[in-house]
Amino acid sequence: MARGATIKLDVFRCRPEDERGTFRSYDVPYREHWVVLDALNWIKDYMDGTLSYRWSCRMGVCGSCGMMINGQPALSCAVFLKSYYPNSIRVEPLSYFPVDRDLMIDLEGFLAKLKSIKPWIIHEDEKPLEAGEYLQTPGELAAFKQYSMCINCMLCYAACPVVGAEEDFLGPAVIALAQRYNLDSRDQGAEERSVAIDADEGIWGCTFVGECTEVCPKQVDPAGAIQRAKVASAKNWYSKLLPWGER
Amino acid sequence: MHHSKEVFWWSLFSAGGVMAALFMPALMVATGVILPNRGPAAHAQIHETVSFWPVRILLFVILFLSFFHCGHRVKHILMDLGLRRASGALAVLCYGGASVGTLAAAYVLATLGSG
Ligand code: SF4
Ligand code: FES
């Protein structure tokens, strides 16, 4: 690598009053150990302080730095410049979300969907405090643990064509999170959640594309969660048809 | 528990996928490649096998579920390609097509060997 080498970033820029945005190019110093987020921070510090984007942990934990990098949803703190050098890198906000400004997307819709599935443990009969904690075996923990690893980075939404086509589709992460609680031995909220989950805009909106699982940085496998939820729903539906089935 | 009507179509799709994956390749190789090259004796043999009622019923189940698997998949592909708003018409077309295929299969299997 030549001393003083640079790499070009084409960054999407958009202010709230703009109808649509434009791309602006920045030549950033090329460092082998830099990730795309480092390059954006360099732009903000030394070239253009008006650039807006979200980040926090810089280590793939907080889930706030998701962007489209050369058209692929990715955590910008996890993608190295050296994977692209000497070619340029195009950086855009996550697909299918309204844009607040530059690389920052509007989270309102996602948060409303998140809330609609009641992502907390629902007990039918709450034990008194003196009765002690709700114990769980390692097996019972394993049943849902994978789905609890989601960091709400929304990469799976930006990868999903159904999210793009159907604004009301609950989407991969929210359904995986519902499964996280439905499969928890301490929870009895599946029935309440089914109103949102077992709907045309819930699990049945999914057309088995599977891209969500491909892009997920935490191996949550939301596509698998959706398929499992469909099987559970079908079993429940057929069991109700049987004369001895629970109603 | 709340349920969408999709649960019914999806269960046919899902069962059809299993059927198609398990039986279709073998059936296609047997009836489409091996047997036609074996002359009239093989034809008689296949006739005899299919006239056995449990085989007919099994074939019917395989064909019926595979048709609905196919109909559901095609419907969703077309929806993904931008026909989401026409999902009602697509349902009539795709599940209607699967029904026609199923009825045809039923007719062929029921009248086999009787004519
Ligand atoms: S399921 Fe994976 S890709 Fe989707 S929001 Fe959670 S961590 Fe991100
Ligand atoms: S900055 Fe936290 S995940 Fe990238």
mmCIF file of C-alpha atoms and ligand atoms in Angstrom:
data_model
loop_
_atom_site.group_PDB
_atom_site.id
_atom_site.type_symbol
_atom_site.label_atom_id
_atom_site.label_comp_id
_atom_site.label_asym_id
_atom_site.label_seq_id
_atom_site.Cartn_x
_atom_site.Cartn_y
_atom_site.Cartn_z
ATOM 1 C CA MET A 1 0.000 0.000 0.000
ATOM 2 C CA ALA A 2 1.368 3.363 -1.004
ATOM 3 C CA ARG A 3 1.880 5.917 1.751
ATOM 4 C CA GLY A 4 -0.893 8.457 1.686
ATOM 5 C CA ALA A 5 -3.192 6.092 -0.154
ATOM 6 C CA THR A 6 -6.852 7.031 -0.108
ATOM 7 C CA ILE A 7 -10.134 5.300 -0.722
ATOM 8 C CA LYS A 8 -13.268 6.938 -2.130
ATOM 9 C CA LEU A 9 -16.556 6.767 -0.260
ATOM 10 C CA ASP A 10 -19.763 7.748 -2.065
ATOM 11 C CA VAL A 11 -22.043 8.694 0.776
ATOM 12 C CA PHE A 12 -25.777 9.302 0.534
ATOM 13 C CA ARG A 13 -26.713 12.774 1.758
ATOM 14 C CA CYS A 14 -30.229 13.959 2.461
ATOM 15 C CA ARG A 15 -31.682 16.725 4.615
ATOM 16 C CA PRO A 16 -35.203 16.495 6.039
ATOM 17 C CA GLU A 17 -36.476 19.159 3.622
ATOM 18 C CA ASP A 18 -35.074 17.383 0.548
ATOM 19 C CA GLU A 19 -37.420 15.437 -1.683
ATOM 20 C CA ARG A 20 -34.663 12.984 -2.405
ATOM 21 C CA GLY A 21 -31.001 12.806 -1.614
ATOM 22 C CA THR A 22 -27.776 12.867 -3.569
ATOM 23 C CA PHE A 23 -24.416 11.170 -3.286
ATOM 24 C CA ARG A 24 -21.319 13.041 -2.220
ATOM 25 C CA SER A 25 -17.820 11.622 -2.684
ATOM 26 C CA TYR A 26 -15.101 11.794 -0.062
ATOM 27 C CA ASP A 27 -11.484 10.688 -0.404
ATOM 28 C CA VAL A 28 -10.539 9.241 2.942
ATOM 29 C CA PRO A 29 -7.122 8.005 4.095
ATOM 30 C CA TYR A 30 -6.892 4.285 3.538
ATOM 31 C CA ARG A 31 -5.929 2.234 6.604
ATOM 32 C CA GLU A 32 -5.945 -1.529 6.541
ATOM 33 C CA HIS A 33 -7.441 -1.887 9.998
ATOM 34 C CA TRP A 34 -10.208 0.655 9.422
ATOM 35 C CA VAL A 35 -13.833 -0.302 9.108
ATOM 36 C CA VAL A 36 -16.356 1.762 7.134
ATOM 37 C CA LEU A 37 -17.488 3.421 10.365
ATOM 38 C CA ASP A 38 -13.917 4.655 10.998
ATOM 39 C CA ALA A 39 -13.940 6.251 7.566
ATOM 40 C CA LEU A 40 -17.281 7.951 8.269
ATOM 41 C CA ASN A 41 -15.963 9.231 11.596
ATOM 42 C CA TRP A 42 -12.924 10.613 9.792
ATOM 43 C CA ILE A 43 -15.172 12.407 7.311
ATOM 44 C CA LYS A 44 -17.204 13.874 10.155
ATOM 45 C CA ASP A 45 -14.121 14.957 12.113
ATOM 46 C CA TYR A 46 -11.983 16.333 9.282
ATOM 47 C CA MET A 47 -14.054 16.939 6.143
ATOM 48 C CA ASP A 48 -17.739 17.510 6.767
ATOM 49 C CA GLY A 49 -19.183 17.878 10.256
ATOM 50 C CA THR A 50 -22.733 17.898 8.910
ATOM 51 C CA LEU A 51 -22.717 14.190 8.058
ATOM 52 C CA SER A 52 -25.311 12.383 10.215
ATOM 53 C CA TYR A 53 -25.336 8.683 11.099
ATOM 54 C CA ARG A 54 -25.826 6.498 14.158
ATOM 55 C CA TRP A 55 -23.280 4.426 15.990
ATOM 56 C CA SER A 56 -22.280 3.648 19.534
ATOM 57 C CA CYS A 57 -20.358 0.522 20.496
ATOM 58 C CA ARG A 58 -18.066 0.011 17.477
ATOM 59 C CA MET A 59 -18.075 -3.712 18.201
ATOM 60 C CA GLY A 60 -21.220 -5.234 16.734
ATOM 61 C CA VAL A 61 -23.215 -5.119 19.955
ATOM 62 C CA CYS A 62 -25.445 -2.056 19.970
ATOM 63 C CA GLY A 63 -26.998 -2.563 16.544
ATOM 64 C CA SER A 64 -27.192 1.131 15.685
ATOM 65 C CA CYS A 65 -24.701 1.410 12.809
ATOM 66 C CA GLY A 66 -26.510 -0.613 10.124
ATOM 67 C CA MET A 67 -26.200 0.794 6.572
ATOM 68 C CA MET A 68 -26.271 -0.358 2.978
ATOM 69 C CA ILE A 69 -22.669 -0.864 1.977
ATOM 70 C CA ASN A 70 -22.331 -1.396 -1.763
ATOM 71 C CA GLY A 71 -25.972 -2.391 -1.727
ATOM 72 C CA GLN A 72 -25.670 -4.948 1.064
ATOM 73 C CA PRO A 73 -27.121 -4.396 4.545
ATOM 74 C CA ALA A 74 -24.226 -4.531 7.023
ATOM 75 C CA LEU A 75 -22.991 -3.172 10.338
ATOM 76 C CA SER A 76 -20.612 -0.400 9.306
ATOM 77 C CA CYS A 77 -18.436 -1.184 12.328
ATOM 78 C CA ALA A 78 -17.923 -4.721 11.073
ATOM 79 C CA VAL A 79 -17.000 -4.133 7.420
ATOM 80 C CA PHE A 80 -13.341 -3.424 6.639
ATOM 81 C CA LEU A 81 -12.181 -0.969 3.997
ATOM 82 C CA LYS A 82 -9.666 -3.536 2.841
ATOM 83 C CA SER A 83 -12.489 -5.744 1.551
ATOM 84 C CA TYR A 84 -13.127 -3.072 -1.100
ATOM 85 C CA TYR A 85 -9.838 -1.269 -1.639
ATOM 86 C CA PRO A 86 -8.819 0.003 -4.193
ATOM 87 C CA ASN A 87 -12.437 0.250 -5.371
ATOM 88 C CA SER A 88 -14.755 2.875 -3.973
ATOM 89 C CA ILE A 89 -17.485 2.147 -1.422
ATOM 90 C CA ARG A 90 -21.103 3.289 -1.699
ATOM 91 C CA VAL A 91 -22.763 3.984 1.647
ATOM 92 C CA GLU A 92 -26.550 4.433 1.925
ATOM 93 C CA PRO A 93 -29.183 4.308 4.653
ATOM 94 C CA LEU A 94 -30.865 0.933 5.227
ATOM 95 C CA SER A 95 -33.300 0.084 2.429
ATOM 96 C CA TYR A 96 -37.077 0.270 2.836
ATOM 97 C CA PHE A 97 -36.975 2.704 5.789
ATOM 98 C CA PRO A 98 -37.917 6.377 5.570
ATOM 99 C CA VAL A 99 -34.800 8.524 5.906
ATOM 100 C CA ASP A 100 -34.547 11.136 8.662
ATOM 101 C CA ARG A 101 -31.302 12.597 7.464
ATOM 102 C CA ASP A 102 -28.243 11.297 5.576
ATOM 103 C CA LEU A 103 -27.646 7.758 6.823
ATOM 104 C CA MET A 104 -30.164 7.947 9.676
ATOM 105 C CA ILE A 105 -33.416 6.079 9.170
ATOM 106 C CA ASP A 106 -36.752 6.719 10.856
ATOM 107 C CA LEU A 107 -37.314 4.015 13.500
ATOM 108 C CA GLU A 108 -40.902 4.836 14.463
ATOM 109 C CA GLY A 109 -42.553 2.172 12.317
ATOM 110 C CA PHE A 110 -40.163 -0.509 13.495
ATOM 111 C CA LEU A 111 -40.636 0.405 17.146
ATOM 112 C CA ALA A 112 -44.423 0.298 16.820
ATOM 113 C CA LYS A 113 -44.196 -3.202 15.313
ATOM 114 C CA LEU A 114 -41.842 -4.234 18.101
ATOM 115 C CA LYS A 115 -44.315 -3.101 20.730
ATOM 116 C CA SER A 116 -47.272 -4.786 19.041
ATOM 117 C CA ILE A 117 -45.980 -8.281 19.866
ATOM 118 C CA LYS A 118 -45.588 -7.490 23.599
ATOM 119 C CA PRO A 119 -41.906 -8.349 23.890
ATOM 120 C CA TRP A 120 -41.857 -9.129 27.571
ATOM 121 C CA ILE A 121 -42.669 -12.152 29.728
ATOM 122 C CA ILE A 122 -46.394 -12.507 30.303
ATOM 123 C CA HIS A 123 -47.512 -14.600 33.287
ATOM 124 C CA GLU A 124 -51.094 -15.706 33.638
ATOM 125 C CA ASP A 125 -50.686 -16.176 37.352
ATOM 126 C CA GLU A 126 -48.006 -14.034 38.916
ATOM 127 C CA LYS A 127 -46.269 -15.759 41.835
ATOM 128 C CA PRO A 128 -45.855 -13.746 45.024
ATOM 129 C CA LEU A 129 -42.303 -12.540 45.572
ATOM 130 C CA GLU A 130 -41.787 -14.936 48.515
ATOM 131 C CA ALA A 131 -42.375 -17.910 46.230
ATOM 132 C CA GLY A 132 -38.963 -17.274 44.716
ATOM 133 C CA GLU A 133 -37.675 -17.000 41.184
ATOM 134 C CA TYR A 134 -38.995 -18.780 38.093
ATOM 135 C CA LEU A 135 -36.466 -21.524 37.532
ATOM 136 C CA GLN A 136 -35.447 -22.808 34.134
ATOM 137 C CA THR A 137 -33.428 -25.835 33.024
ATOM 138 C CA PRO A 138 -30.543 -25.405 30.556
ATOM 139 C CA GLY A 139 -32.752 -27.135 27.989
ATOM 140 C CA GLU A 140 -35.550 -24.618 28.519
ATOM 141 C CA LEU A 141 -33.055 -21.787 28.113
ATOM 142 C CA ALA A 142 -31.683 -23.320 24.921
ATOM 143 C CA ALA A 143 -35.196 -23.396 23.444
ATOM 144 C CA PHE A 144 -35.245 -19.618 22.990
ATOM 145 C CA LYS A 145 -31.689 -18.361 23.626
ATOM 146 C CA GLN A 146 -30.777 -17.952 19.954
ATOM 147 C CA TYR A 147 -33.758 -15.648 19.399
ATOM 148 C CA SER A 148 -32.747 -13.510 22.354
ATOM 149 C CA MET A 149 -29.437 -12.596 20.679
ATOM 150 C CA CYS A 150 -31.047 -10.043 18.336
ATOM 151 C CA ILE A 151 -29.539 -6.542 18.609
ATOM 152 C CA ASN A 152 -32.350 -4.814 16.653
ATOM 153 C CA CYS A 153 -29.957 -3.704 13.948
ATOM 154 C CA MET A 154 -32.723 -4.066 11.312
ATOM 155 C CA LEU A 155 -30.356 -5.442 8.674
ATOM 156 C CA CYS A 156 -32.885 -8.216 8.153
ATOM 157 C CA TYR A 157 -35.561 -5.632 7.264
ATOM 158 C CA ALA A 158 -33.321 -3.988 4.696
ATOM 159 C CA ALA A 159 -32.664 -7.420 3.163
ATOM 160 C CA CYS A 160 -36.300 -8.521 2.967
ATOM 161 C CA PRO A 161 -38.238 -7.858 -0.273
ATOM 162 C CA VAL A 162 -41.538 -8.344 1.561
ATOM 163 C CA VAL A 163 -40.679 -5.461 3.903
ATOM 164 C CA GLY A 164 -40.146 -3.374 0.777
ATOM 165 C CA ALA A 165 -43.440 -4.419 -0.785
ATOM 166 C CA GLU A 166 -45.667 -4.481 2.289
ATOM 167 C CA GLU A 167 -45.294 -1.592 4.695
ATOM 168 C CA ASP A 168 -47.295 -3.302 7.441
ATOM 169 C CA PHE A 169 -45.376 -6.580 7.386
ATOM 170 C CA LEU A 170 -44.150 -7.204 10.937
ATOM 171 C CA GLY A 171 -40.792 -8.327 9.611
ATOM 172 C CA PRO A 172 -38.130 -10.856 10.582
ATOM 173 C CA ALA A 173 -36.657 -9.497 13.820
ATOM 174 C CA VAL A 174 -40.026 -8.757 15.429
ATOM 175 C CA ILE A 175 -41.329 -12.252 14.657
ATOM 176 C CA ALA A 176 -38.094 -13.800 15.953
ATOM 177 C CA LEU A 177 -38.508 -11.776 19.130
ATOM 178 C CA ALA A 178 -42.089 -12.993 19.545
ATOM 179 C CA GLN A 179 -40.746 -16.543 19.249
ATOM 180 C CA ARG A 180 -38.127 -15.687 21.860
ATOM 181 C CA TYR A 181 -40.962 -15.139 24.360
ATOM 182 C CA ASN A 182 -43.389 -17.776 23.036
ATOM 183 C CA LEU A 183 -40.732 -20.469 23.463
ATOM 184 C CA ASP A 184 -39.755 -19.302 26.955
ATOM 185 C CA SER A 185 -41.009 -21.771 29.576
ATOM 186 C CA ARG A 186 -41.846 -18.871 31.935
ATOM 187 C CA ASP A 187 -44.132 -17.175 29.420
ATOM 188 C CA GLN A 188 -47.843 -17.656 28.759
ATOM 189 C CA GLY A 189 -48.365 -14.820 26.278
ATOM 190 C CA ALA A 190 -48.476 -16.757 22.984
ATOM 191 C CA GLU A 191 -52.242 -16.367 22.757
ATOM 192 C CA GLU A 192 -52.078 -12.573 23.144
ATOM 193 C CA ARG A 193 -49.223 -12.311 20.681
ATOM 194 C CA SER A 194 -51.013 -14.419 18.095
ATOM 195 C CA VAL A 195 -53.253 -11.476 17.179
ATOM 196 C CA ALA A 196 -50.273 -9.709 15.604
ATOM 197 C CA ILE A 197 -48.210 -12.786 14.745
ATOM 198 C CA ASP A 198 -50.786 -15.071 13.182
ATOM 199 C CA ALA A 199 -51.998 -12.423 10.755
ATOM 200 C CA ASP A 200 -51.541 -11.799 7.047
ATOM 201 C CA GLU A 201 -49.114 -9.003 7.979
ATOM 202 C CA GLY A 202 -47.439 -11.323 10.508
ATOM 203 C CA ILE A 203 -45.897 -14.708 9.780
ATOM 204 C CA TRP A 204 -48.110 -15.242 6.719
ATOM 205 C CA GLY A 205 -46.666 -12.219 4.956
ATOM 206 C CA CYS A 206 -43.349 -14.045 4.711
ATOM 207 C CA THR A 207 -42.786 -15.631 1.291
ATOM 208 C CA PHE A 208 -39.775 -17.697 2.347
ATOM 209 C CA VAL A 209 -37.067 -15.604 0.719
ATOM 210 C CA GLY A 210 -34.593 -16.304 3.521
ATOM 211 C CA GLU A 211 -32.348 -13.250 3.032
ATOM 212 C CA CYS A 212 -32.959 -12.138 6.637
ATOM 213 C CA THR A 213 -31.038 -15.108 7.960
ATOM 214 C CA GLU A 214 -28.232 -14.520 5.440
ATOM 215 C CA VAL A 215 -27.515 -10.971 6.593
ATOM 216 C CA CYS A 216 -28.093 -11.363 10.342
ATOM 217 C CA PRO A 217 -24.831 -10.575 12.164
ATOM 218 C CA LYS A 218 -25.946 -12.461 15.290
ATOM 219 C CA GLN A 219 -27.037 -15.800 13.778
ATOM 220 C CA VAL A 220 -30.545 -15.287 15.086
ATOM 221 C CA ASP A 221 -31.996 -17.105 12.034
ATOM 222 C CA PRO A 222 -35.226 -15.103 11.829
ATOM 223 C CA ALA A 223 -36.315 -17.101 8.751
ATOM 224 C CA GLY A 224 -36.170 -20.257 10.836
ATOM 225 C CA ALA A 225 -38.151 -18.532 13.595
ATOM 226 C CA ILE A 226 -40.881 -17.631 11.105
ATOM 227 C CA GLN A 227 -41.073 -21.163 9.728
ATOM 228 C CA ARG A 228 -41.322 -22.591 13.237
ATOM 229 C CA ALA A 229 -44.070 -20.130 14.078
ATOM 230 C CA LYS A 230 -45.972 -21.226 10.962
ATOM 231 C CA VAL A 231 -45.690 -24.890 11.916
ATOM 232 C CA ALA A 232 -46.873 -24.124 15.459
ATOM 233 C CA SER A 233 -49.817 -22.146 14.133
ATOM 234 C CA ALA A 234 -50.810 -24.904 11.677
ATOM 235 C CA LYS A 235 -50.614 -27.572 14.392
ATOM 236 C CA ASN A 236 -52.784 -25.461 16.647
ATOM 237 C CA TRP A 237 -55.314 -24.829 13.870
ATOM 238 C CA TYR A 238 -55.688 -28.505 12.947
ATOM 239 C CA SER A 239 -55.839 -29.584 16.561
ATOM 240 C CA LYS A 240 -58.844 -27.311 17.025
ATOM 241 C CA LEU A 241 -60.640 -29.069 14.169
ATOM 242 C CA LEU A 242 -60.445 -32.375 15.975
ATOM 243 C CA PRO A 243 -63.441 -33.194 18.176
ATOM 244 C CA TRP A 244 -61.151 -33.848 21.129
ATOM 245 C CA GLY A 245 -58.892 -30.877 20.350
ATOM 246 C CA GLU A 246 -58.585 -27.950 22.715
ATOM 247 C CA ARG A 247 -60.627 -24.937 21.760
ATOM 248 C CA MET B 1 -55.590 -18.438 19.471
ATOM 249 C CA HIS B 2 -56.091 -16.118 16.512
ATOM 250 C CA HIS B 3 -55.585 -17.623 13.041
ATOM 251 C CA SER B 4 -55.266 -16.276 9.508
ATOM 252 C CA LYS B 5 -56.796 -18.283 6.668
ATOM 253 C CA GLU B 6 -53.301 -18.566 5.216
ATOM 254 C CA VAL B 7 -52.653 -21.313 7.740
ATOM 255 C CA PHE B 8 -54.745 -23.712 5.631
ATOM 256 C CA TRP B 9 -53.052 -22.979 2.294
ATOM 257 C CA TRP B 10 -49.659 -22.990 3.912
ATOM 258 C CA SER B 11 -50.248 -26.387 5.514
ATOM 259 C CA LEU B 12 -51.078 -27.840 2.070
ATOM 260 C CA PHE B 13 -47.974 -26.115 0.692
ATOM 261 C CA SER B 14 -45.828 -27.475 3.462
ATOM 262 C CA ALA B 15 -47.136 -31.040 3.245
ATOM 263 C CA GLY B 16 -46.853 -30.850 -0.555
ATOM 264 C CA GLY B 17 -43.229 -29.802 -0.274
ATOM 265 C CA VAL B 18 -42.454 -32.882 1.794
ATOM 266 C CA MET B 19 -44.344 -35.132 -0.648
ATOM 267 C CA ALA B 20 -42.701 -33.612 -3.703
ATOM 268 C CA ALA B 21 -39.238 -33.863 -2.190
ATOM 269 C CA LEU B 22 -39.722 -37.466 -1.057
ATOM 270 C CA PHE B 23 -41.532 -39.006 -3.996
ATOM 271 C CA MET B 24 -41.396 -36.833 -7.100
ATOM 272 C CA PRO B 25 -37.801 -37.485 -8.185
ATOM 273 C CA ALA B 26 -38.242 -41.250 -7.834
ATOM 274 C CA LEU B 27 -41.613 -41.189 -9.607
ATOM 275 C CA MET B 28 -40.257 -39.102 -12.448
ATOM 276 C CA VAL B 29 -37.255 -41.320 -12.969
ATOM 277 C CA ALA B 30 -39.354 -44.482 -12.768
ATOM 278 C CA THR B 31 -42.278 -43.432 -14.948
ATOM 279 C CA GLY B 32 -40.491 -40.977 -17.211
ATOM 280 C CA VAL B 33 -37.067 -42.498 -17.831
ATOM 281 C CA ILE B 34 -36.705 -46.132 -16.834
ATOM 282 C CA LEU B 35 -40.065 -47.655 -17.716
ATOM 283 C CA PRO B 36 -40.638 -46.090 -21.149
ATOM 284 C CA ASN B 37 -37.366 -47.645 -22.266
ATOM 285 C CA ARG B 38 -38.377 -51.094 -21.179
ATOM 286 C CA GLY B 39 -41.144 -51.870 -23.632
ATOM 287 C CA PRO B 40 -44.721 -53.115 -23.224
ATOM 288 C CA ALA B 41 -43.969 -55.590 -20.443
ATOM 289 C CA ALA B 42 -42.975 -52.764 -18.154
ATOM 290 C CA HIS B 43 -46.127 -50.933 -19.112
ATOM 291 C CA ALA B 44 -48.239 -53.861 -18.019
ATOM 292 C CA GLN B 45 -46.260 -54.029 -14.807
ATOM 293 C CA ILE B 46 -46.876 -50.399 -13.971
ATOM 294 C CA HIS B 47 -50.554 -50.872 -14.740
ATOM 295 C CA GLU B 48 -50.717 -53.723 -12.349
ATOM 296 C CA THR B 49 -48.985 -51.770 -9.602
ATOM 297 C CA VAL B 50 -51.276 -48.804 -9.983
ATOM 298 C CA SER B 51 -54.423 -50.909 -10.005
ATOM 299 C CA PHE B 52 -53.616 -51.822 -6.419
ATOM 300 C CA TRP B 53 -55.857 -49.411 -4.461
ATOM 301 C CA PRO B 54 -53.447 -48.347 -1.737
ATOM 302 C CA VAL B 55 -50.992 -47.304 -4.482
ATOM 303 C CA ARG B 56 -53.688 -45.255 -6.199
ATOM 304 C CA ILE B 57 -54.545 -43.532 -2.965
ATOM 305 C CA LEU B 58 -50.893 -42.808 -2.241
ATOM 306 C CA LEU B 59 -50.420 -41.419 -5.755
ATOM 307 C CA PHE B 60 -53.492 -39.268 -5.337
ATOM 308 C CA VAL B 61 -52.244 -37.830 -2.060
ATOM 309 C CA ILE B 62 -48.821 -37.112 -3.586
ATOM 310 C CA LEU B 63 -50.309 -35.416 -6.641
ATOM 311 C CA PHE B 64 -52.952 -33.451 -4.747
ATOM 312 C CA LEU B 65 -50.486 -32.025 -2.243
ATOM 313 C CA SER B 66 -47.822 -31.358 -4.885
ATOM 314 C CA PHE B 67 -50.326 -29.409 -6.994
ATOM 315 C CA PHE B 68 -51.193 -27.203 -4.037
ATOM 316 C CA HIS B 69 -47.548 -26.834 -3.135
ATOM 317 C CA CYS B 70 -46.895 -25.592 -6.634
ATOM 318 C CA GLY B 71 -49.947 -23.296 -6.676
ATOM 319 C CA HIS B 72 -48.994 -21.632 -3.401
ATOM 320 C CA ARG B 73 -45.363 -21.180 -4.415
ATOM 321 C CA VAL B 74 -46.284 -19.669 -7.780
ATOM 322 C CA LYS B 75 -48.800 -17.346 -6.119
ATOM 323 C CA HIS B 76 -46.179 -16.035 -3.699
ATOM 324 C CA ILE B 77 -43.523 -15.648 -6.374
ATOM 325 C CA LEU B 78 -45.950 -13.550 -8.416
ATOM 326 C CA MET B 79 -46.778 -11.501 -5.325
ATOM 327 C CA ASP B 80 -43.076 -10.891 -4.734
ATOM 328 C CA LEU B 81 -42.732 -9.829 -8.348
ATOM 329 C CA GLY B 82 -45.125 -6.967 -7.680
ATOM 330 C CA LEU B 83 -48.621 -8.440 -7.888
ATOM 331 C CA ARG B 84 -49.356 -8.077 -4.185
ATOM 332 C CA ARG B 85 -52.523 -6.076 -4.813
ATOM 333 C CA ALA B 86 -53.877 -8.818 -7.066
ATOM 334 C CA SER B 87 -53.531 -11.487 -4.404
ATOM 335 C CA GLY B 88 -57.259 -12.347 -4.558
ATOM 336 C CA ALA B 89 -57.174 -12.992 -8.294
ATOM 337 C CA LEU B 90 -53.908 -14.901 -7.945
ATOM 338 C CA ALA B 91 -55.483 -17.118 -5.279
ATOM 339 C CA VAL B 92 -58.343 -18.001 -7.634
ATOM 340 C CA LEU B 93 -55.902 -18.678 -10.468
ATOM 341 C CA CYS B 94 -53.291 -20.661 -8.540
ATOM 342 C CA TYR B 95 -55.476 -22.624 -6.144
ATOM 343 C CA GLY B 96 -58.053 -23.040 -8.933
ATOM 344 C CA GLY B 97 -55.324 -24.491 -11.148
ATOM 345 C CA ALA B 98 -54.242 -26.805 -8.362
ATOM 346 C CA SER B 99 -57.871 -27.920 -7.898
ATOM 347 C CA VAL B 100 -58.236 -28.676 -11.603
ATOM 348 C CA GLY B 101 -55.020 -30.703 -11.499
ATOM 349 C CA THR B 102 -56.230 -32.561 -8.428
ATOM 350 C CA LEU B 103 -59.589 -33.389 -10.025
ATOM 351 C CA ALA B 104 -57.868 -34.561 -13.190
ATOM 352 C CA ALA B 105 -55.553 -36.773 -11.142
ATOM 353 C CA ALA B 106 -58.536 -38.173 -9.252
ATOM 354 C CA TYR B 107 -60.358 -38.914 -12.509
ATOM 355 C CA VAL B 108 -57.376 -40.613 -14.141
ATOM 356 C CA LEU B 109 -56.585 -42.692 -11.063
ATOM 357 C CA ALA B 110 -60.201 -43.687 -10.481
ATOM 358 C CA THR B 111 -60.882 -44.774 -14.054
ATOM 359 C CA LEU B 112 -57.533 -46.449 -14.611
ATOM 360 C CA GLY B 113 -57.772 -49.988 -15.900
ATOM 361 C CA SER B 114 -61.533 -49.848 -16.161
ATOM 362 C CA GLY B 115 -61.533 -48.851 -19.807
HETATM 363 S S1 SF4 C 1 -32.631 -10.685 13.620
HETATM 364 FE FE1 SF4 C 1 -30.445 -10.337 13.178
HETATM 365 S S2 SF4 C 1 -30.449 -8.915 11.396
HETATM 366 FE FE2 SF4 C 1 -32.502 -8.845 12.303
HETATM 367 S S3 SF4 C 1 -32.453 -7.104 13.727
HETATM 368 FE FE3 SF4 C 1 -31.942 -8.960 14.934
HETATM 369 S S4 SF4 C 1 -29.704 -9.094 14.897
HETATM 370 FE FE4 SF4 C 1 -30.300 -7.646 13.275
HETATM 371 S S1 FES C 2 -21.579 0.637 16.370
HETATM 372 FE FE1 FES C 2 -22.650 -0.781 17.642
HETATM 373 S S2 FES C 2 -23.106 -2.384 16.254
HETATM 374 FE FE2 FES C 2 -21.860 -1.084 15.061
#
